[in-house]
Coordinates of C-alpha atoms and ligand atoms in Angstrom, one line a residue:
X1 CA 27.9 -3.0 -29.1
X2 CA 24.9 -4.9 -29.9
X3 CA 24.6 -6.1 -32.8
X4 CA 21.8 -5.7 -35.5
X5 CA 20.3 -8.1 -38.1
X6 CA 18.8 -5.1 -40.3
X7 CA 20.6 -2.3 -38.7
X8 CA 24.1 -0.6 -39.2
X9 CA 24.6 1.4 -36.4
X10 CA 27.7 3.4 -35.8
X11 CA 28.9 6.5 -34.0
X12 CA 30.8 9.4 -34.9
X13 CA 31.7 11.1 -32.1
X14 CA 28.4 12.2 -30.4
X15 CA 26.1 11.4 -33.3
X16 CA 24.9 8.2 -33.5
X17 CA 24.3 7.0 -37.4
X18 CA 21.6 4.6 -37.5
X19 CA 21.1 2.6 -41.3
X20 CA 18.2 0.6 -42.4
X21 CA 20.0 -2.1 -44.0
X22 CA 17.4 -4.4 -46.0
X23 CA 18.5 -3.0 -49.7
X24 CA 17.1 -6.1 -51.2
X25 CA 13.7 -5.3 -49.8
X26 CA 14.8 -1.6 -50.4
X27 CA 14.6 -1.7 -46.8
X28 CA 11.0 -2.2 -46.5
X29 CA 10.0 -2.1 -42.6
X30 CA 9.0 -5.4 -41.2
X31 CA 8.4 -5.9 -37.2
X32 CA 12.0 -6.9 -36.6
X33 CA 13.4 -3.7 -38.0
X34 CA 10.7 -1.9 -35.8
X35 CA 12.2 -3.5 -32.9
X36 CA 15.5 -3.5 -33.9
X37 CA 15.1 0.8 -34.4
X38 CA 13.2 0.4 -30.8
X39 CA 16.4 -1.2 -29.2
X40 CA 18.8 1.2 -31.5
X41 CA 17.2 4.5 -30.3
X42 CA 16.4 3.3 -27.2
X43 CA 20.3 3.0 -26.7
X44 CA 21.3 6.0 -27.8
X45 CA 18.5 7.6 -26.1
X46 CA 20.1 6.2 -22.7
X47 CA 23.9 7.3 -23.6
X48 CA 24.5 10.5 -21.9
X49 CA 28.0 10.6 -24.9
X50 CA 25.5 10.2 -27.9
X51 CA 23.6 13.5 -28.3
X52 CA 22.0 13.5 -32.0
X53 CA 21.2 10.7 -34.6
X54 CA 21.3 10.6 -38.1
X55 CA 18.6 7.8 -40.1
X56 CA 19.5 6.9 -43.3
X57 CA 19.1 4.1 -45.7
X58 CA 21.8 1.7 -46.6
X59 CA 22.2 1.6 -50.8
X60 CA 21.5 4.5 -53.1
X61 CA 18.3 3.5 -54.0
X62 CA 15.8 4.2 -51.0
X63 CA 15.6 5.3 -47.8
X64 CA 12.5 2.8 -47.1
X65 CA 9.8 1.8 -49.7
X66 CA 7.4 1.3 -47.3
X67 CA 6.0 -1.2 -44.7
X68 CA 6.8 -5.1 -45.6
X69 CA 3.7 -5.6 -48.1
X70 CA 5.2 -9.5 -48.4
X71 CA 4.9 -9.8 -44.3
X72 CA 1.5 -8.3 -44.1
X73 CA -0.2 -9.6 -47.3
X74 CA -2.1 -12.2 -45.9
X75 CA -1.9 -10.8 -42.4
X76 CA -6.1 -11.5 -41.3
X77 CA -7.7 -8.7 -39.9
X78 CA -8.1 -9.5 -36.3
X79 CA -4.6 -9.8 -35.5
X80 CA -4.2 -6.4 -37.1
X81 CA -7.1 -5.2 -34.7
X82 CA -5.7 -7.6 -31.7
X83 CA -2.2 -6.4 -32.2
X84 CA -2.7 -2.3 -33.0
X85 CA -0.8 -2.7 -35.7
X86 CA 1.5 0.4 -36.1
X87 CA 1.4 1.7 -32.5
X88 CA 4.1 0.7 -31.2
X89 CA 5.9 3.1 -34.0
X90 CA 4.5 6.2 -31.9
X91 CA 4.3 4.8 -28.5
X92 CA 7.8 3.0 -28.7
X93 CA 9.7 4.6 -31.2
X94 CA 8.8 8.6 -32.5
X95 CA 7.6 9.1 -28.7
X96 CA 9.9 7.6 -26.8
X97 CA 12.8 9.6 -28.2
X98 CA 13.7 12.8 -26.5
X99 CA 16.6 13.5 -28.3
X100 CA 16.9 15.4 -31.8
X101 CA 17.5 13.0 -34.8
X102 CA 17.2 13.7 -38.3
X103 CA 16.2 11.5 -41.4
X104 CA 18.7 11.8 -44.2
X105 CA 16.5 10.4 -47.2
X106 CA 18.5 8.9 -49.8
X107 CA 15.7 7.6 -52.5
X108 CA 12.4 6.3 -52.2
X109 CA 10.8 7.1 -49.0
X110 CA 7.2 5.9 -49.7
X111 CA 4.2 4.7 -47.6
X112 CA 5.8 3.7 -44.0
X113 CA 9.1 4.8 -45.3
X114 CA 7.8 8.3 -45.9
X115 CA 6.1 8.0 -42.4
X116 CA 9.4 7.0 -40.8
X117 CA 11.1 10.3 -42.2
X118 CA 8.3 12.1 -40.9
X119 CA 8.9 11.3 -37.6
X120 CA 12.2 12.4 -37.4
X121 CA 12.6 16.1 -36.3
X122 CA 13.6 17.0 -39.8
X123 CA 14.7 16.0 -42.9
X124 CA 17.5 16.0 -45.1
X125 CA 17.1 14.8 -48.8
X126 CA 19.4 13.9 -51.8
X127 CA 18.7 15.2 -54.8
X128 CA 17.2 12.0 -55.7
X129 CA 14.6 11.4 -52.8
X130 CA 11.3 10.4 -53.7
X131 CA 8.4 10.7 -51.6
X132 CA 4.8 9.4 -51.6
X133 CA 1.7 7.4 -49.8
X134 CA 1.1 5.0 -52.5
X135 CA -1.1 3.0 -50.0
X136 CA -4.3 3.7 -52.0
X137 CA -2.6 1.7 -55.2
X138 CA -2.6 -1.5 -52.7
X139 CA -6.2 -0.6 -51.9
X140 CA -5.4 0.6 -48.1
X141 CA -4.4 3.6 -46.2
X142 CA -1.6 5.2 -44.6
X143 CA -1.0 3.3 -40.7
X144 CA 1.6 5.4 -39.5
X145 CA 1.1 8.6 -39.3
X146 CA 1.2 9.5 -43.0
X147 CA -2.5 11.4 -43.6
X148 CA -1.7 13.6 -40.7
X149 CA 2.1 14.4 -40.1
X150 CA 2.1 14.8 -44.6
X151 CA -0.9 16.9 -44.1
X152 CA 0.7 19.2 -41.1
X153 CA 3.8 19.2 -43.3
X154 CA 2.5 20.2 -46.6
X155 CA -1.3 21.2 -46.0
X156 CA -4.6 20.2 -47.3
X157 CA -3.8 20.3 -51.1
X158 CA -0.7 18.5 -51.3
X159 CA -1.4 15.9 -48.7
X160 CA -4.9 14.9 -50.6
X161 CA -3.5 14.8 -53.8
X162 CA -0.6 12.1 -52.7
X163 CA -2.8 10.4 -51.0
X164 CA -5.7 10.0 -53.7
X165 CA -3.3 9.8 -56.4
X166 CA -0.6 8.1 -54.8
X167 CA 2.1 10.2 -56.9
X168 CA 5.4 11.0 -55.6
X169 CA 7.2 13.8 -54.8
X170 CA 10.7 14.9 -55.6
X171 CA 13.7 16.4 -53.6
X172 CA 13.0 20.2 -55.4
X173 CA 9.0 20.1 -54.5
X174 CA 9.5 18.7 -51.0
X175 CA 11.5 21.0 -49.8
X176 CA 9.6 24.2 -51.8
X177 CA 6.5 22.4 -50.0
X178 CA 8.0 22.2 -46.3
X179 CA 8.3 18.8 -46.3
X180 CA 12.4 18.6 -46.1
X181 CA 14.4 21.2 -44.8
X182 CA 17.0 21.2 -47.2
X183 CA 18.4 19.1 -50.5
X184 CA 21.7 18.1 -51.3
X185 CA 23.6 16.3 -53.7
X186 CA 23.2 12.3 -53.1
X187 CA 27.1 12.1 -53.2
X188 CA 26.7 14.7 -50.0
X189 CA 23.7 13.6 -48.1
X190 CA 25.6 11.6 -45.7
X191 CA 28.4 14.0 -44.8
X192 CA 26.2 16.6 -44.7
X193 CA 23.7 14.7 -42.4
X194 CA 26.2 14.3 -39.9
X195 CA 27.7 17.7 -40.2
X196 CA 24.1 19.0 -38.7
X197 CA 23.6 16.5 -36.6
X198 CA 27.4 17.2 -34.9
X199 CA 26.2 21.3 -34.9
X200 CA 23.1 20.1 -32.5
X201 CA 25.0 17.8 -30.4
X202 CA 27.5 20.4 -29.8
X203 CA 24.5 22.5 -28.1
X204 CA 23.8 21.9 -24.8
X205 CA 22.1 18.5 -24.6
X206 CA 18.9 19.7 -22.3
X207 CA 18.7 23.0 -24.6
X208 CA 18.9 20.5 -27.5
X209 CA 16.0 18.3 -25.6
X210 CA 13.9 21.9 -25.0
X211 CA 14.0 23.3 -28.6
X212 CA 12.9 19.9 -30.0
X213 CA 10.1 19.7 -27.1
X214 CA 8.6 22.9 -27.7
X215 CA 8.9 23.0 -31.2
X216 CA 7.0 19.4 -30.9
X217 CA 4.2 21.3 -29.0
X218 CA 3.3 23.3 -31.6
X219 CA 1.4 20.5 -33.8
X220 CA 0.0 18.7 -30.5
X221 CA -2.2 21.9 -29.2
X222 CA -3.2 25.6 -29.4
X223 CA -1.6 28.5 -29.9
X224 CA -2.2 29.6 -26.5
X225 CA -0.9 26.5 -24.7
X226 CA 1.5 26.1 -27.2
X227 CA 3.1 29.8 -26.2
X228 CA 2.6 28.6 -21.9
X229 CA 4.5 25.4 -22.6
X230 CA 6.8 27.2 -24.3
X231 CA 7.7 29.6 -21.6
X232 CA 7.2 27.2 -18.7
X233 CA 9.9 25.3 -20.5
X234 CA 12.3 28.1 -21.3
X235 CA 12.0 29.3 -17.9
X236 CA 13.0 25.9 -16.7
X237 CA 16.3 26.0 -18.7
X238 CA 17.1 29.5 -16.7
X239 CA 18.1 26.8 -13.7
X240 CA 20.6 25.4 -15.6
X241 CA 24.1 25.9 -15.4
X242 CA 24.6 25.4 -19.1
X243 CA 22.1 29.1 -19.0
X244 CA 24.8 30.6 -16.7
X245 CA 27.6 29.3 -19.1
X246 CA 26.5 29.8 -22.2
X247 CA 25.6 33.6 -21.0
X248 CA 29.0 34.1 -19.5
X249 CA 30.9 32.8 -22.6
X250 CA 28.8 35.0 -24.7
X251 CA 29.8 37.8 -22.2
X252 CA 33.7 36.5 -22.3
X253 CA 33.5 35.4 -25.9
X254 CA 35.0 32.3 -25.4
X255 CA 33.2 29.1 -26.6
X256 CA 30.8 27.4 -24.0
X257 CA 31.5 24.5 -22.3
X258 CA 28.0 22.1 -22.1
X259 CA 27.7 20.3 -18.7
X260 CA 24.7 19.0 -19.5
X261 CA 23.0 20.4 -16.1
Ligands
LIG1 N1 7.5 -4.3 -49.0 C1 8.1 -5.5 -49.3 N2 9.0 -5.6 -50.3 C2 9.3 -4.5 -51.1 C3 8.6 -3.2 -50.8 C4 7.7 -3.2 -49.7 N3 7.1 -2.0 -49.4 N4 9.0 -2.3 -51.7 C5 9.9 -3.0 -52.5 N5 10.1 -4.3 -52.1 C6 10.9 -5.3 -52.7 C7 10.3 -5.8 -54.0 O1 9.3 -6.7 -53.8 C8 11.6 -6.4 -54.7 O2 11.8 -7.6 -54.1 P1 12.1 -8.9 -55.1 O3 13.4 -8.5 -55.8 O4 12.2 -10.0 -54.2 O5 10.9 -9.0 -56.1 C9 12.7 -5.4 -54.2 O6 12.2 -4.8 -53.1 C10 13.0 -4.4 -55.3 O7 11.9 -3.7 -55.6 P2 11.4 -3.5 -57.1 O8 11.9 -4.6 -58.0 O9 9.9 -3.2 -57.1 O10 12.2 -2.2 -57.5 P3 11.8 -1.1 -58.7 O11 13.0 -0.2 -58.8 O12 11.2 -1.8 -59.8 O13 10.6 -0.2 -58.0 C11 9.5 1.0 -56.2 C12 10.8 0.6 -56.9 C13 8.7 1.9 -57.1 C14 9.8 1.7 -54.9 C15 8.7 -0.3 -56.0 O14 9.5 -1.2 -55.3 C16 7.4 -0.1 -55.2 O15 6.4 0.5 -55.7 N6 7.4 -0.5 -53.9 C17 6.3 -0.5 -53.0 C18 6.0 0.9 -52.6 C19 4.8 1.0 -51.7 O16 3.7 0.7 -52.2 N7 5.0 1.3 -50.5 C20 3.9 1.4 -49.6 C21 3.7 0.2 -48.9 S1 2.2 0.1 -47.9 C22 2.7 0.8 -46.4 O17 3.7 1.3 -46.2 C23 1.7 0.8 -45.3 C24 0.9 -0.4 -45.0 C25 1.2 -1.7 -45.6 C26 0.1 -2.8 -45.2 C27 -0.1 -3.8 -46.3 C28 -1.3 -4.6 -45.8 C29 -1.9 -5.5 -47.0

């Protein structure tokens, strides 16, 4: 078990629950919880037993309220430039995973907090969540993702008026925008999280790896490669002998039993 200075990590069974765990900072993301969540997803990513992971927030206030402001307030320019500030959040972290993971948003998720949830492959939210790009207010920009994935989540409208106004969004229009998939009642979020994420990880894993990767294609290219990826990679499941099982113990109607290969 490694052990994590702004991290809980735990599992439960094949999901692997992963906490932010600054609530003072109301877990604002600095660069060591980036590498700490680089190093935590990283591991489960490599543990053929761990085969879905839930990201929440420790404390009942907020999931993340955004990068460290504090740690990058007098941050000079070039060393933003020099370092590519952000990148390694899509090169090391959001593109690096494989497996499914979900973001179960307890509270605030604003700026690179709202970015973070958006990377996961969906999102759970409390009744309470509270989303936003309130970057404009500190005179910047979304770094992380936040114009595009918000405006592919929630379109044109929406996207511009959080980012110009910097408002939030609630749980109730989030999900009625297709931001979240679903809302639940704070007191629930985290059993319910888990639930889900125990439903996927009782799939076959490379099924589990295919859905996700196909579904991914769909926001990286057109329709038309979109559809050839996704039947190159459904045909590439038919070798599989989790195809053959989960056929027969359709056929048998028995539950499958998931090799993995
Ligand atoms: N970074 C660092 N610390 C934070 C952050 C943050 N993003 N958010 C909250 N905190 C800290 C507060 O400073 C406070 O610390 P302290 O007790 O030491 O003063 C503690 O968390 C509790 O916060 P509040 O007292 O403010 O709690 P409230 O309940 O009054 O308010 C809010 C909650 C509304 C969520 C409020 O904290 C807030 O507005 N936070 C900032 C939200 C925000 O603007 N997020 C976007 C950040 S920008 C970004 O993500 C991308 C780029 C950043 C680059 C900056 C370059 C200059």
């Amino acid at each position: 078990e490694t052990s994590y200075e702004n991290l809980l990590v735990e599992q439960h069974g094949a999901v692997t629950l992963v906490r932010l765990n600054r609530p003072q900072a109301l877990n604002a993301l600095n660069s060591a919880v980036l590498e700490e969540l680089i190093t935590a997803f990283a591991a489960f990513e490599a543990d053929p037993t761990q085969r879905c992971a839930v990201l929440t927030g420790a404390g009942e206030k907020a999931f993340a309220a955004g990068a460290d402001i504090k740690e990058m307030a007098q941050k000079p320019a070039a060393d933003f430039y020099a370092e590519d500030t952000f990148s390694r959040w899509t090169s090391h972290f959001a593109k690096a995973v494989r497996k499914p993971w979900i973001a179960a948003v307890n509270g605030f998720a604003l700026g690179g907090g709202c970015e973070l949830a958006m990377m996961a492959d969906f999102i759970i939210a409390s009744d309470t969540a509270r989303f936003g790009q309130p970057e404009i207010k500190l005179g910047i920009a979304p770094g992380m993702g936040g114009s595009q994935r918000l405006a592919r989540a929630v379109g044109k409208a929406k996207a511009m008026e959080m980012c110009l106004t910097g408002r939030m969004m609630g749980a109730q229009e989030a999900e009625q925008s297709g931001l979240v998939a679903r809302v639940v009642p704070l007191a629930n979020l985290l059993d319910e999280a888990l639930k889900t994420a125990a439903e996927i990880a009782a799939m076959s894993p490379l099924a589990a790896i295919a859905n996700k990767e196909m579904v991914q294609a769909a926001f990286e290219t057109t329709l038309d490669q979109g559809l050839l990826i996704e039947r190159r990679i459904f045909q590439v499941l038919t070798a599989t002998q989790d195809r053959l099982e989960g056929m027969a113990a359709f056929i048998e109607k028995r539950p499958a039993v998931w090799q993995g290969k």
